[in-house]
mmCIF file of C-alpha atoms in Angstrom:
data_model
loop_
_atom_site.group_PDB
_atom_site.id
_atom_site.type_symbol
_atom_site.label_atom_id
_atom_site.label_comp_id
_atom_site.label_asym_id
_atom_site.label_seq_id
_atom_site.Cartn_x
_atom_site.Cartn_y
_atom_site.Cartn_z
ATOM 1 C CA MET A 1 98.435 154.371 161.499
ATOM 2 C CA SER A 2 98.900 152.358 158.417
ATOM 3 C CA LEU A 3 101.558 150.871 156.441
ATOM 4 C CA GLN A 4 102.457 153.201 153.593
ATOM 5 C CA ASN A 5 106.170 153.246 152.626
ATOM 6 C CA ARG A 6 107.460 149.911 151.102
ATOM 7 C CA VAL A 7 110.687 148.766 149.419
ATOM 8 C CA PHE A 8 111.438 145.520 147.514
ATOM 9 C CA VAL A 9 114.301 143.224 147.836
ATOM 10 C CA SER A 10 115.329 140.226 145.754
ATOM 11 C CA PHE A 11 118.293 137.994 145.310
ATOM 12 C CA ASP A 12 120.197 138.847 142.232
ATOM 13 C CA GLY A 13 120.501 136.563 138.981
ATOM 14 C CA GLN A 14 117.932 135.367 136.616
ATOM 15 C CA CYS A 15 115.054 133.297 138.434
ATOM 16 C CA PRO A 16 115.312 129.604 137.314
ATOM 17 C CA TYR A 17 111.452 129.185 137.576
ATOM 18 C CA LYS A 18 111.090 130.842 134.252
ATOM 19 C CA CYS A 19 107.397 131.597 134.333
ATOM 20 C CA ARG A 20 106.423 132.844 130.845
ATOM 21 C CA HIS A 21 104.414 135.796 132.147
ATOM 22 C CA CYS A 22 107.135 137.241 134.460
ATOM 23 C CA PHE A 23 108.870 140.436 133.721
ATOM 24 C CA SER A 24 112.056 139.327 135.447
ATOM 25 C CA PHE A 25 113.642 138.026 132.300
ATOM 26 C CA GLU A 26 114.005 141.683 131.470
ATOM 27 C CA ALA A 27 114.905 143.030 134.836
ATOM 28 C CA GLU A 28 118.155 144.822 135.431
ATOM 29 C CA GLN A 29 120.622 142.503 137.316
ATOM 30 C CA CYS A 30 123.511 143.470 139.559
ATOM 31 C CA ILE A 31 126.790 142.014 138.394
ATOM 32 C CA PRO A 32 128.341 140.495 140.293
ATOM 33 C CA PRO A 33 125.220 139.261 142.405
ATOM 34 C CA ARG A 34 125.292 140.927 145.796
ATOM 35 C CA THR A 35 125.445 139.040 148.998
ATOM 36 C CA ALA A 36 122.527 139.130 151.282
ATOM 37 C CA GLU A 37 124.505 141.555 153.527
ATOM 38 C CA GLU A 38 124.913 143.909 150.593
ATOM 39 C CA ILE A 39 121.226 143.669 149.548
ATOM 40 C CA ILE A 40 120.191 144.664 153.183
ATOM 41 C CA ASP A 41 122.902 147.443 153.194
ATOM 42 C CA SER A 42 121.181 148.965 150.171
ATOM 43 C CA LEU A 43 118.065 149.754 152.377
ATOM 44 C CA GLN A 44 119.877 151.559 154.877
ATOM 45 C CA LYS A 45 119.220 155.082 153.726
ATOM 46 C CA LEU A 46 115.599 154.455 152.623
ATOM 47 C CA ASP A 47 112.403 155.431 154.408
ATOM 48 C CA PHE A 48 110.023 152.416 154.919
ATOM 49 C CA ASP A 49 107.929 150.526 157.266
ATOM 50 C CA VAL A 50 107.513 147.300 155.228
ATOM 51 C CA VAL A 51 109.889 145.397 153.130
ATOM 52 C CA TYR A 52 108.599 143.055 150.385
ATOM 53 C CA VAL A 53 110.916 139.987 149.793
ATOM 54 C CA SER A 54 109.737 139.847 146.194
ATOM 55 C CA GLN A 55 110.090 141.393 142.788
ATOM 56 C CA LYS A 56 112.826 140.455 140.611
ATOM 57 C CA ARG A 57 112.968 136.725 141.060
ATOM 58 C CA GLU A 58 111.774 133.977 143.289
ATOM 59 C CA ASN A 59 113.727 134.286 146.670
ATOM 60 C CA PHE A 60 112.783 130.902 148.157
ATOM 61 C CA ILE A 61 114.220 128.674 145.496
ATOM 62 C CA ASN A 62 116.533 127.670 148.428
ATOM 63 C CA PRO A 63 113.946 128.039 151.458
ATOM 64 C CA GLU A 64 116.651 128.324 153.936
ATOM 65 C CA GLU A 65 118.249 131.243 152.011
ATOM 66 C CA GLY A 66 115.009 133.105 151.831
ATOM 67 C CA ILE A 67 114.033 132.675 155.620
ATOM 68 C CA GLU A 68 117.719 133.824 156.348
ATOM 69 C CA LEU A 69 117.089 136.955 154.368
ATOM 70 C CA CYS A 70 113.829 137.574 156.164
ATOM 71 C CA GLU A 71 115.656 137.113 159.614
ATOM 72 C CA MET A 72 118.413 139.361 158.594
ATOM 73 C CA LEU A 73 116.085 142.018 157.498
ATOM 74 C CA PHE A 74 114.176 142.034 160.750
ATOM 75 C CA ASN A 75 117.299 141.888 162.810
ATOM 76 C CA ARG A 76 118.509 145.055 161.039
ATOM 77 C CA PHE A 77 115.402 147.163 160.540
ATOM 78 C CA PHE A 78 112.729 145.651 163.030
ATOM 79 C CA CYS A 79 110.177 146.183 159.994
ATOM 80 C CA HIS A 80 107.127 144.440 158.739
ATOM 81 C CA ILE A 81 107.803 141.852 156.059
ATOM 82 C CA VAL A 82 105.897 140.438 153.150
ATOM 83 C CA VAL A 83 107.006 137.287 151.506
ATOM 84 C CA ILE A 84 105.651 136.297 148.144
ATOM 85 C CA THR A 85 106.598 132.870 146.736
ATOM 86 C CA ARG A 86 105.756 130.026 144.458
ATOM 87 C CA ASN A 87 107.597 127.450 146.475
ATOM 88 C CA ILE A 88 106.706 125.591 149.716
ATOM 89 C CA LEU A 89 108.474 125.047 153.040
ATOM 90 C CA ASP A 90 108.817 121.779 154.709
ATOM 91 C CA THR A 91 108.038 121.217 158.353
ATOM 92 C CA VAL A 92 111.519 122.312 159.639
ATOM 93 C CA GLN A 93 111.454 125.254 157.673
ATOM 94 C CA GLN A 94 107.878 126.138 158.471
ATOM 95 C CA GLU A 95 108.995 126.152 162.157
ATOM 96 C CA ARG A 96 111.878 128.368 161.496
ATOM 97 C CA LEU A 97 109.526 130.941 159.814
ATOM 98 C CA LEU A 98 107.135 130.638 162.647
ATOM 99 C CA LYS A 99 109.926 131.360 165.152
ATOM 100 C CA LEU A 100 110.627 134.552 163.177
ATOM 101 C CA HIS A 101 106.837 135.304 163.102
ATOM 102 C CA ARG A 102 106.729 135.195 166.990
ATOM 103 C CA ARG A 103 109.678 137.567 167.497
ATOM 104 C CA MET A 104 108.248 140.066 165.066
ATOM 105 C CA ARG A 105 104.827 139.777 166.970
ATOM 106 C CA GLU A 106 106.618 140.504 170.113
ATOM 107 C CA SER A 107 107.932 143.650 168.746
ATOM 108 C CA GLY A 108 104.560 144.756 167.369
ATOM 109 C CA LYS A 109 105.598 143.827 163.668
ATOM 110 C CA HIS A 110 103.632 141.535 161.259
ATOM 111 C CA LEU A 111 104.886 138.920 158.903
ATOM 112 C CA PHE A 112 102.745 138.235 155.890
ATOM 113 C CA LEU A 113 103.156 135.358 153.573
ATOM 114 C CA GLY A 114 101.789 135.424 149.995
ATOM 115 C CA VAL A 115 101.594 132.096 147.963
ATOM 116 C CA SER A 116 101.095 132.558 144.172
ATOM 117 C CA VAL A 117 99.130 130.454 141.842
ATOM 118 C CA VAL A 118 97.546 131.306 138.356
ATOM 119 C CA GLY A 119 95.284 128.247 137.838
ATOM 120 C CA LEU A 120 95.002 124.478 138.352
ATOM 121 C CA GLU A 121 95.089 122.311 135.175
ATOM 122 C CA SER A 122 95.937 125.288 132.901
ATOM 123 C CA ALA A 123 98.634 126.572 135.052
ATOM 124 C CA GLY A 124 101.292 125.012 132.747
ATOM 125 C CA PHE A 125 100.559 127.648 130.166
ATOM 126 C CA THR A 126 102.652 129.998 131.972
ATOM 127 C CA GLU A 127 104.420 128.005 134.769
ATOM 128 C CA ASN A 128 106.960 125.339 134.256
ATOM 129 C CA LEU A 129 105.489 122.815 136.606
ATOM 130 C CA SER A 130 108.434 120.540 136.403
ATOM 131 C CA LEU A 131 110.483 123.136 138.255
ATOM 132 C CA PHE A 132 108.476 123.831 141.376
ATOM 133 C CA PRO A 133 105.414 122.636 143.382
ATOM 134 C CA SER A 134 101.896 122.052 141.902
ATOM 135 C CA PRO A 135 99.231 124.640 142.465
ATOM 136 C CA GLU A 136 97.553 122.174 144.788
ATOM 137 C CA ALA A 137 100.706 121.805 146.874
ATOM 138 C CA ARG A 138 101.011 125.551 147.016
ATOM 139 C CA ILE A 139 97.455 126.082 148.218
ATOM 140 C CA GLN A 140 97.982 123.334 150.829
ATOM 141 C CA PHE A 141 101.169 124.975 151.974
ATOM 142 C CA ALA A 142 99.289 128.317 152.317
ATOM 143 C CA LYS A 143 96.569 126.584 154.602
ATOM 144 C CA GLU A 144 99.250 125.301 156.755
ATOM 145 C CA ILE A 145 100.934 128.432 157.206
ATOM 146 C CA TYR A 146 97.597 130.108 157.953
ATOM 147 C CA HIS A 147 96.941 127.673 160.712
ATOM 148 C CA HIS A 148 100.362 128.583 162.290
ATOM 149 C CA GLY A 149 98.645 131.981 162.717
ATOM 150 C CA ILE A 150 100.687 133.792 160.120
ATOM 151 C CA HIS A 151 98.857 136.271 157.961
ATOM 152 C CA THR A 152 98.427 134.313 154.526
ATOM 153 C CA MET A 153 97.583 135.716 151.264
ATOM 154 C CA LEU A 154 96.725 133.526 148.415
ATOM 155 C CA LEU A 155 97.618 135.342 145.257
ATOM 156 C CA ILE A 156 95.739 134.354 141.953
ATOM 157 C CA ARG A 157 98.103 136.490 140.035
ATOM 158 C CA PRO A 158 98.543 137.378 137.425
ATOM 159 C CA LEU A 159 94.824 136.995 136.513
ATOM 160 C CA PHE A 160 94.427 135.631 132.955
ATOM 161 C CA PRO A 161 91.539 136.086 130.629
ATOM 162 C CA GLU A 162 89.152 133.234 131.031
ATOM 163 C CA THR A 163 89.764 132.101 127.524
ATOM 164 C CA ILE A 164 93.246 131.121 128.802
ATOM 165 C CA ILE A 165 92.607 130.253 132.302
ATOM 166 C CA PRO A 166 88.946 129.173 132.779
ATOM 167 C CA SER A 167 87.057 130.843 135.625
ATOM 168 C CA GLU A 168 86.082 127.473 136.840
ATOM 169 C CA GLU A 169 89.745 126.942 137.959
ATOM 170 C CA TRP A 170 89.691 130.275 139.957
ATOM 171 C CA LYS A 171 86.491 129.248 141.591
ATOM 172 C CA ARG A 172 87.929 125.863 142.656
ATOM 173 C CA ILE A 173 90.989 127.576 144.006
ATOM 174 C CA VAL A 174 88.826 129.639 146.238
ATOM 175 C CA ASP A 175 86.880 126.705 147.145
ATOM 176 C CA LEU A 176 90.117 124.965 148.153
ATOM 177 C CA ALA A 177 91.215 127.798 150.389
ATOM 178 C CA ALA A 178 88.199 129.278 151.784
ATOM 179 C CA GLY A 179 88.359 129.544 155.713
ATOM 180 C CA ASN A 180 91.972 128.490 155.621
ATOM 181 C CA ILE A 181 93.629 131.647 154.467
ATOM 182 C CA SER A 182 93.596 135.369 155.391
ATOM 183 C CA CYS A 183 92.570 136.607 152.096
ATOM 184 C CA ILE A 184 92.875 136.307 148.314
ATOM 185 C CA LEU A 185 94.785 138.935 146.213
ATOM 186 C CA SER A 186 94.626 139.125 142.457
ATOM 187 C CA GLY A 187 96.050 141.548 139.733
ATOM 188 C CA ALA A 188 95.890 141.820 135.935
ATOM 189 C CA LEU A 189 98.236 140.111 133.624
ATOM 190 C CA MET A 190 100.765 142.619 132.440
ATOM 191 C CA VAL A 191 102.484 142.193 129.014
ATOM 192 C CA ASN A 192 105.172 143.527 126.843
ATOM 193 C CA PRO A 193 106.350 142.224 123.557
ATOM 194 C CA ALA A 194 108.871 139.748 125.075
ATOM 195 C CA ILE A 195 106.145 138.342 127.357
ATOM 196 C CA LEU A 196 103.725 137.927 124.604
ATOM 197 C CA LYS A 197 106.315 135.974 122.524
ATOM 198 C CA ARG A 198 107.119 133.781 125.493
ATOM 199 C CA LEU A 199 103.336 133.029 126.030
ATOM 200 C CA GLY A 200 102.929 132.268 122.347
ATOM 201 C CA LEU A 201 100.355 135.149 121.882
ATOM 202 C CA GLN A 202 99.778 138.097 119.471
ATOM 203 C CA GLU A 203 99.178 141.576 120.685
ATOM 204 C CA SER A 204 95.928 141.303 118.987
ATOM 205 C CA ASP A 205 94.988 138.103 121.010
ATOM 206 C CA LEU A 206 94.178 140.285 124.166
ATOM 207 C CA GLN A 207 92.394 143.426 125.086
ATOM 208 C CA TYR A 208 94.077 146.191 127.108
ATOM 209 C CA LEU A 209 93.285 148.802 129.646
ATOM 210 C CA ALA A 210 94.000 152.389 128.764
ATOM 211 C CA GLY A 211 96.733 153.808 130.952
ATOM 212 C CA GLY A 212 97.643 151.928 134.046
ATOM 213 C CA GLU A 213 100.726 151.704 136.129
ATOM 214 C CA SER A 214 102.288 149.370 138.727
ATOM 215 C CA GLU A 215 104.506 150.588 141.601
ATOM 216 C CA TYR A 216 105.466 146.963 141.979
ATOM 217 C CA LEU A 217 107.520 147.291 138.873
ATOM 218 C CA ASP A 218 109.342 150.581 139.864
ATOM 219 C CA GLY A 219 112.981 150.150 139.412
ATOM 220 C CA ALA A 220 112.487 146.574 137.975
ATOM 221 C CA ILE A 221 112.515 146.915 134.243
ATOM 222 C CA ALA A 222 112.683 149.681 131.637
ATOM 223 C CA GLY A 223 110.188 150.306 128.833
ATOM 224 C CA SER A 224 106.437 150.087 128.676
ATOM 225 C CA ILE A 225 104.217 147.359 129.810
ATOM 226 C CA LYS A 226 100.502 146.929 129.066
ATOM 227 C CA PHE A 227 97.803 145.847 131.431
ATOM 228 C CA VAL A 228 95.495 143.248 130.085
ATOM 229 C CA ASP A 229 91.805 144.070 130.387
ATOM 230 C CA VAL A 230 90.530 141.351 132.882
ATOM 231 C CA ARG A 231 87.828 143.602 134.586
ATOM 232 C CA SER A 232 85.029 140.940 133.811
ATOM 233 C CA GLU A 233 87.240 138.324 135.281
ATOM 234 C CA MET A 234 88.231 140.476 138.227
ATOM 235 C CA HIS A 235 84.738 141.091 139.090
ATOM 236 C CA GLN A 236 83.577 137.432 138.766
ATOM 237 C CA LEU A 237 86.402 136.401 141.131
ATOM 238 C CA LYS A 238 85.558 139.310 143.603
ATOM 239 C CA GLU A 239 81.976 138.272 143.694
ATOM 240 C CA TYR A 240 82.780 134.738 144.140
ATOM 241 C CA CYS A 241 85.144 135.328 147.018
ATOM 242 C CA LYS A 242 82.516 137.536 148.717
ATOM 243 C CA ASN A 243 79.880 134.734 148.379
ATOM 244 C CA LYS A 244 82.372 132.469 149.957
ATOM 245 C CA GLY A 245 83.120 134.890 152.764
ATOM 246 C CA VAL A 246 86.837 135.338 151.706
ATOM 247 C CA PRO A 247 88.235 138.774 151.917
ATOM 248 C CA PHE A 248 89.482 140.020 148.556
ATOM 249 C CA PHE A 249 91.948 142.575 147.379
ATOM 250 C CA GLU A 250 93.197 143.792 143.989
ATOM 251 C CA HIS A 251 96.440 145.441 145.686
ATOM 252 C CA SER A 252 98.611 144.212 148.433
ATOM 253 C CA MET A 253 98.881 147.391 150.580
ATOM 254 C CA PRO A 254 95.202 147.546 151.351
ATOM 255 C CA ALA A 255 95.456 143.756 151.989
ATOM 256 C CA ILE A 256 98.335 144.038 154.560
ATOM 257 C CA ASN A 257 96.798 146.893 156.234
ATOM 258 C CA TYR A 258 93.463 145.131 156.632
ATOM 259 C CA LEU A 259 95.202 142.016 157.987
ATOM 260 C CA ALA A 260 97.271 144.047 160.474
ATOM 261 C CA GLY A 261 94.206 145.816 161.640
ATOM 262 C CA TYR A 262 95.287 149.280 160.661
#
């Protein structure tokens, strides 16, 4: 058995974190914003075995609201849950998340927590670091969650060309996390004209992959999006993780199936 069918849920409204690489600026929004109950109701007739609390915005801007959404999802559907965040939880919030994790394990379900970073000193190229925790604080949070026994993925995503985010920063991220997380997950930077403009780049500044698609974006935005060619960077990161004994994945579904033992 393996996890195959996933759905995505996010609170409505523009994400205040305003990461310049993020497609959520162009994401269609529900007006007026739905309540948590309405978001959960929208899944009632869908076929899925795992819910991603992620996609159109950061769902843990208010960590209590994000945790409550996860609790409500499990109470309704008794499903596996994947959380992806750029925020951190304090001690009390971590204990609440741990209680949910224990309940889920008693029912044979898994909670996965993905913590996102893009770099260290260069992270300010795309992240507004005045609005949320530093990359170092997020890495420390991921390590704390891992030692609570929760499947913890550190996301070096999106992966930028090393001319923008130097490879030495990815290596230091791996060094900081090795032995204290479940795995590292990465994925290429994706751009459209609006994202390029926010990043201050021209289309000619980057190389692109032919074709390419992302299920993660299904239903999130309209229009085409290009995958930046970071094959060399991805290979370097994969090999560095291998040398450090850190499981590495380019897609989240294989990662969570591996962690769940499927």
